[in-house]
JSON list of C-alpha atoms in Angstrom, two decimals:
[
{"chain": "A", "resi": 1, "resn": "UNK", "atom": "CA", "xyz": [0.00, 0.00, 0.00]},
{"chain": "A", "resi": 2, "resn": "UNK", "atom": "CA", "xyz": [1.67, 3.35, -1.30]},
{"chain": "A", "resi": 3, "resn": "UNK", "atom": "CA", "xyz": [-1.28, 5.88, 0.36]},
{"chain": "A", "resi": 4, "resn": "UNK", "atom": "CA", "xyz": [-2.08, 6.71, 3.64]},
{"chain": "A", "resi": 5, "resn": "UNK", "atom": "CA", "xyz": [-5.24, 6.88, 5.66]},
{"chain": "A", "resi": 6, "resn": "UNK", "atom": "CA", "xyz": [-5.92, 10.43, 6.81]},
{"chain": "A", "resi": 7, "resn": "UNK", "atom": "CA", "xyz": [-7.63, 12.17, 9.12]},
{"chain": "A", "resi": 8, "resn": "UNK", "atom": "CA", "xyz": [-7.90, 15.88, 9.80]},
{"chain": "A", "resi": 9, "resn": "UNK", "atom": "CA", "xyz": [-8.97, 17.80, 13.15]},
{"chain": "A", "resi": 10, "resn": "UNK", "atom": "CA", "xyz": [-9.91, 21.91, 12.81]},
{"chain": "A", "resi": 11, "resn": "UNK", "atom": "CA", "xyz": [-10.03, 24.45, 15.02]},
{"chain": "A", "resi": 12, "resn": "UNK", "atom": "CA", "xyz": [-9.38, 23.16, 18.41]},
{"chain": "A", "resi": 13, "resn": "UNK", "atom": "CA", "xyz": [-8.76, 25.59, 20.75]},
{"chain": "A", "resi": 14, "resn": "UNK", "atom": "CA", "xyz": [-5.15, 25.19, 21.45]},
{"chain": "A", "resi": 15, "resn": "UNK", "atom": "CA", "xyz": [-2.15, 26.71, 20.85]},
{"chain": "A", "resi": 16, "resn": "UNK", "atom": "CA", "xyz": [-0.37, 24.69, 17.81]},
{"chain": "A", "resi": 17, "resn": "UNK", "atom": "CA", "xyz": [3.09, 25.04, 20.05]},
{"chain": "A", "resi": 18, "resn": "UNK", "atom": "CA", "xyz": [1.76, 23.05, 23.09]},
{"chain": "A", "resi": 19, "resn": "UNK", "atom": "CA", "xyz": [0.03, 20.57, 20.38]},
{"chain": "A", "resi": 20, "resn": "UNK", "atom": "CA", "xyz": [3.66, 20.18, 18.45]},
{"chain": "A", "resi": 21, "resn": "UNK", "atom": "CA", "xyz": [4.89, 19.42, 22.23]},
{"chain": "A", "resi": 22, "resn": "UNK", "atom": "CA", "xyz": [2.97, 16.28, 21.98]},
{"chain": "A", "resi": 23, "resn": "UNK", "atom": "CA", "xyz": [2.47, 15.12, 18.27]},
{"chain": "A", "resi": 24, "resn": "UNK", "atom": "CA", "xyz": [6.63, 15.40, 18.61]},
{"chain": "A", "resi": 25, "resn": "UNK", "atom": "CA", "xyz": [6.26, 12.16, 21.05]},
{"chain": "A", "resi": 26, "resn": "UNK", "atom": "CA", "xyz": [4.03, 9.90, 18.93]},
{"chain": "A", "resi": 27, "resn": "UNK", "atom": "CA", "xyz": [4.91, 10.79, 15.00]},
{"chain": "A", "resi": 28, "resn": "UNK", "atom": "CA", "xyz": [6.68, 7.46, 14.17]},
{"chain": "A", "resi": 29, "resn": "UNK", "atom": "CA", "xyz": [4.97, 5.13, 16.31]},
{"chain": "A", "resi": 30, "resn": "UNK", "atom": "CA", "xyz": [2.71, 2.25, 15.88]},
{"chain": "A", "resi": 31, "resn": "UNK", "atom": "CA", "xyz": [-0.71, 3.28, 16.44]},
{"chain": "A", "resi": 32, "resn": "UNK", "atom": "CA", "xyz": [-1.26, 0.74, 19.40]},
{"chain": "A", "resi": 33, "resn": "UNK", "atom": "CA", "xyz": [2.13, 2.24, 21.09]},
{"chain": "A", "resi": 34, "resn": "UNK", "atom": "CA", "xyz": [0.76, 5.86, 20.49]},
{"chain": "A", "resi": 35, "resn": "UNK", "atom": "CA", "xyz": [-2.64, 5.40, 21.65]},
{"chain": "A", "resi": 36, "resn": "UNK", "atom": "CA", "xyz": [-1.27, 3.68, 24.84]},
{"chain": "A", "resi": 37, "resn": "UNK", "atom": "CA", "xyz": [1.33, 6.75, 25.36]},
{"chain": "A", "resi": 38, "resn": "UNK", "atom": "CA", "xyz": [-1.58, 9.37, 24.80]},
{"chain": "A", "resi": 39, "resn": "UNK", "atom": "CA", "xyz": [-3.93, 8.07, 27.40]},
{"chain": "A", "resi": 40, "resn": "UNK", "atom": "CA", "xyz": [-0.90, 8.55, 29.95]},
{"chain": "A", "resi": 41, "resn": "UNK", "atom": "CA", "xyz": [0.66, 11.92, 28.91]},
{"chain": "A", "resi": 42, "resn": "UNK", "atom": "CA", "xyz": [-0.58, 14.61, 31.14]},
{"chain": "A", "resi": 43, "resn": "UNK", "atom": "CA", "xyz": [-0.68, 16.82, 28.51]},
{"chain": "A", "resi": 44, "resn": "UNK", "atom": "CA", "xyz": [-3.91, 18.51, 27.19]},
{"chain": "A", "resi": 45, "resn": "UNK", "atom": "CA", "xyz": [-3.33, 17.91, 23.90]},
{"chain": "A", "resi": 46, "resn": "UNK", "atom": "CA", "xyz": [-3.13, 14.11, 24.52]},
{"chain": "A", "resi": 47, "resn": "UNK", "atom": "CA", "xyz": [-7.07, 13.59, 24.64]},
{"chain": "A", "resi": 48, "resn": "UNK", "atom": "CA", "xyz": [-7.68, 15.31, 21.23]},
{"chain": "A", "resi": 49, "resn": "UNK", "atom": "CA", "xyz": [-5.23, 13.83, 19.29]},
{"chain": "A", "resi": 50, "resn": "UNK", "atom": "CA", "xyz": [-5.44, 10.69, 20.91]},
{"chain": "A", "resi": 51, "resn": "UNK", "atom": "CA", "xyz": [-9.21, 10.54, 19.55]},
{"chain": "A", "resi": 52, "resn": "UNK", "atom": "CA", "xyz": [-7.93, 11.87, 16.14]},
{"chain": "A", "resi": 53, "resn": "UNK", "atom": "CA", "xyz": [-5.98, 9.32, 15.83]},
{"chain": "A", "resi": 54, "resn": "UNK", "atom": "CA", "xyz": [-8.17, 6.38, 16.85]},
{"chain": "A", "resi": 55, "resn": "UNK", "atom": "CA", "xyz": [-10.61, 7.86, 14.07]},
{"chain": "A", "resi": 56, "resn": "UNK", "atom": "CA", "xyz": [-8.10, 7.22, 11.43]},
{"chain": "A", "resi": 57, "resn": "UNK", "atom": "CA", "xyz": [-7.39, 3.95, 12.48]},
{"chain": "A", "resi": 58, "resn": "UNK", "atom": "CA", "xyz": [-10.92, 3.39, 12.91]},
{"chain": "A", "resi": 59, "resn": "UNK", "atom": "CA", "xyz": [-11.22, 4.88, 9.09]},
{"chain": "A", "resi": 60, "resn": "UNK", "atom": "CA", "xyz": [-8.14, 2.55, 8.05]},
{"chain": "A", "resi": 61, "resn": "UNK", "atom": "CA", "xyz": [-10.20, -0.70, 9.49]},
{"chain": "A", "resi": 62, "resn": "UNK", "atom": "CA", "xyz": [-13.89, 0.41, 8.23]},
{"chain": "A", "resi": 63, "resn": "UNK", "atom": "CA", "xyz": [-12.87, 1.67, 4.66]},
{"chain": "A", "resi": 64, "resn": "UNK", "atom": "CA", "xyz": [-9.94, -0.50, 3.73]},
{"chain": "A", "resi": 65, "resn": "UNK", "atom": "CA", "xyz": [-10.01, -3.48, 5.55]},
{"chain": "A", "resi": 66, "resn": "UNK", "atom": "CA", "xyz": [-6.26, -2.74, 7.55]},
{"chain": "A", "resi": 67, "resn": "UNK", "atom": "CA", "xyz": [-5.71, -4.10, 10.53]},
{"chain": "A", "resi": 68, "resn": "UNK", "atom": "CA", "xyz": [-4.50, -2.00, 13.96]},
{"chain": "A", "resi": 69, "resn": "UNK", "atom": "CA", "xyz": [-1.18, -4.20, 14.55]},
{"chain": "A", "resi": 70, "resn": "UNK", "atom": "CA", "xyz": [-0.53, -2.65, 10.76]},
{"chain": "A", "resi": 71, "resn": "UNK", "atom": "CA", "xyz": [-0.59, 0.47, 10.92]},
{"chain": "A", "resi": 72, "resn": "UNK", "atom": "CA", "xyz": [2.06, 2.80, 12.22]},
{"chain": "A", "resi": 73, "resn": "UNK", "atom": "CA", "xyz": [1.63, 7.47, 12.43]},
{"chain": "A", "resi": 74, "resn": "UNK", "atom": "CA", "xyz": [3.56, 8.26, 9.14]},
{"chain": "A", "resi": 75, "resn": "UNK", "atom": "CA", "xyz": [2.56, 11.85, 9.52]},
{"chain": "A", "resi": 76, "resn": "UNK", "atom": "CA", "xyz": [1.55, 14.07, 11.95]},
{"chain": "A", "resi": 77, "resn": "UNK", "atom": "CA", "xyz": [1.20, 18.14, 11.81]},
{"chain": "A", "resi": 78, "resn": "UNK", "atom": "CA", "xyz": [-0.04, 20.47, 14.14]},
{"chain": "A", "resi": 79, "resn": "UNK", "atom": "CA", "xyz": [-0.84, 23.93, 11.95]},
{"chain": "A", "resi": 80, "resn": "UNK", "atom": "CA", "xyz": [-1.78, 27.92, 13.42]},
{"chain": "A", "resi": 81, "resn": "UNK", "atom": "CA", "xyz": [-5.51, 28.12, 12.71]},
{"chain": "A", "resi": 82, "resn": "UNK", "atom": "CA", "xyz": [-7.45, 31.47, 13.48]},
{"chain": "A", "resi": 83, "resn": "UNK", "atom": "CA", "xyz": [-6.95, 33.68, 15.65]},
{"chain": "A", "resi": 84, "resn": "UNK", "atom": "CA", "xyz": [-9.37, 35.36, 17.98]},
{"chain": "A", "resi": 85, "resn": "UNK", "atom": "CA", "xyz": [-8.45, 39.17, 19.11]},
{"chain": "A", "resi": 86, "resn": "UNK", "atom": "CA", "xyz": [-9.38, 40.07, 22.17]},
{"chain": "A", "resi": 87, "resn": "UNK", "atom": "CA", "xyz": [-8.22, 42.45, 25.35]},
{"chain": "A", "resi": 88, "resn": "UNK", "atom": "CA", "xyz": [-8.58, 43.60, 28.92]},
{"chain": "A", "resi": 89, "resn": "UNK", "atom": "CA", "xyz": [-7.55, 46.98, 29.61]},
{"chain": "A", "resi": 90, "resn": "UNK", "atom": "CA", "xyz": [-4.90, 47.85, 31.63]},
{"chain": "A", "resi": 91, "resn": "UNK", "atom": "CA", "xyz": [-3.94, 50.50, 33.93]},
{"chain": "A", "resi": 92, "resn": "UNK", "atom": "CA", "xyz": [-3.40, 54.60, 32.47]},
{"chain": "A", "resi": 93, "resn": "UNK", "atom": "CA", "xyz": [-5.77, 53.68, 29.46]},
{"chain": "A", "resi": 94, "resn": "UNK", "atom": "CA", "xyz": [-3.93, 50.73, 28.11]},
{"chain": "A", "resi": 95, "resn": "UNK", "atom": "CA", "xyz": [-4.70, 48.26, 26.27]},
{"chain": "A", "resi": 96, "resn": "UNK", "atom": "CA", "xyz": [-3.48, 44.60, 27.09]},
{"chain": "A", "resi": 97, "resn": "UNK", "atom": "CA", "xyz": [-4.58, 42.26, 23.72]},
{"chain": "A", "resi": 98, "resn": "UNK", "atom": "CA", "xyz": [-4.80, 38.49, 24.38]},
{"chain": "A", "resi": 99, "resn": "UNK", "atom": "CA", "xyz": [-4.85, 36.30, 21.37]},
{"chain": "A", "resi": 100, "resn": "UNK", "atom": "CA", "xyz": [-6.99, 33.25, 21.50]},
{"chain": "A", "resi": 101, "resn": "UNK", "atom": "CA", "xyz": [-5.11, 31.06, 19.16]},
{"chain": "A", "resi": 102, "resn": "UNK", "atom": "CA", "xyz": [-6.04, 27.57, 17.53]},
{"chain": "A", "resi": 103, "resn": "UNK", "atom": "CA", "xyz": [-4.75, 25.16, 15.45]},
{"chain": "A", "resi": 104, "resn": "UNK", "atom": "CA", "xyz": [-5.20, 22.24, 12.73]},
{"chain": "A", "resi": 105, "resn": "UNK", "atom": "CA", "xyz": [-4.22, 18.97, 13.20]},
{"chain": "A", "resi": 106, "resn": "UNK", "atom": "CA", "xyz": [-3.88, 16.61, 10.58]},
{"chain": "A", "resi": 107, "resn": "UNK", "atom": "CA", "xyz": [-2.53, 12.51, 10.80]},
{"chain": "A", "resi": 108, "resn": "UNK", "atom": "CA", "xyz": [-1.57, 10.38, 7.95]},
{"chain": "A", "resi": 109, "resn": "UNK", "atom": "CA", "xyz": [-1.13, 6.24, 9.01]},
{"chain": "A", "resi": 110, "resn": "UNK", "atom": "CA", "xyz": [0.20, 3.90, 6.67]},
{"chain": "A", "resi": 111, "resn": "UNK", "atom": "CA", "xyz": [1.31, -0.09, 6.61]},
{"chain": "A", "resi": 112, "resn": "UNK", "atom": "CA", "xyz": [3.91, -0.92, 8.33]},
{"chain": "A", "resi": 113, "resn": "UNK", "atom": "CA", "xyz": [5.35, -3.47, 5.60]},
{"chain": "A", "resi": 114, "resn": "UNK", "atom": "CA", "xyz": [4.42, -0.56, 2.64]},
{"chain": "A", "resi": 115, "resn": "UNK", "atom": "CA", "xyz": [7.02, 0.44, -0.08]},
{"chain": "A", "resi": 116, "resn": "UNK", "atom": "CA", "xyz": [8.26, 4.01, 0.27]},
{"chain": "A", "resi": 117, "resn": "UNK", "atom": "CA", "xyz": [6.28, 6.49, -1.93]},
{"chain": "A", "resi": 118, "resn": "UNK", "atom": "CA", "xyz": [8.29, 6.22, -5.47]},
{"chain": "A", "resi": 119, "resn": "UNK", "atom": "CA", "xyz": [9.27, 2.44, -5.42]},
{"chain": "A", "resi": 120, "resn": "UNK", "atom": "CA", "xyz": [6.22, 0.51, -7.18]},
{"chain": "A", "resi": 121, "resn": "UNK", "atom": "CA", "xyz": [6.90, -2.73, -8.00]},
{"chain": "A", "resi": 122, "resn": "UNK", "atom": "CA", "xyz": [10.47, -2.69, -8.49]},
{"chain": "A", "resi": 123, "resn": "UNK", "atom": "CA", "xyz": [11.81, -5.47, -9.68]},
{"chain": "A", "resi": 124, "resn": "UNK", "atom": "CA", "xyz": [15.40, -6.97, -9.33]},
{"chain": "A", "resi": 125, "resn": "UNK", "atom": "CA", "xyz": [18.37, -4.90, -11.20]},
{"chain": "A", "resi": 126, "resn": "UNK", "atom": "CA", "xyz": [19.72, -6.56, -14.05]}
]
């Protein structure tokens, strides 16, 4: 299998730099190992990309027949979304902004036993 199963998780209300903390831990694992070190980090992040994650495998299993044991997080990218504005303000008429920022997530699982992308059915060199 040259593709990968994706999934894709928008605006969650998180900063994309505390969501990188975590996706940084489980890009490269098998999805069994990754789901087992989510539901243990103590990190906020863990619970929503634990569940995005267990949707793609759960899209992996339901649309092309791939098995759990198979599959391992090929890609994983935590991206700025929007940005909400907004302020309190301060002492001597000032203005203090806070920025409300969230981000996209987006996960990519493939076989464990696939060809890299580029080598189809390469034969032996004569």
């Amino acid at each position: 299998m040259g593709f990968a199963v994706r999934a894709t998780l928008r605006h969650l209300k998180m900063s994309p730099r505390k969501v990188r903390l975590v996706t940084d831990i489980v890009r490269g694992m098998q999805v069994a190992d990754a789901l087992d070190q989510l539901t243990f980090l103590p990190n906020s992040a863990a619970l929503p990309i634990r569940k995005l994650i267990r949707s793609a495998a759960a899209n992996a299993e339901e649309n092309y027949g791939l098995e759990l044991g198979e599959l391992f997080v090929a890609e994983i990218q935590a991206n700025p979304g929007p940005t909400m504005k907004r302020g309190r303000y301060g002492g001597r008429g000032r203005f203090k902004p806070e920025l409300k920022r969230s981000c996209h997530i987006s996960v990519a699982l493939r076989e464990t036993n696939a060809q890299p992308l580029g080598v189809e059915n390469a034969g032996p060199e004569e």
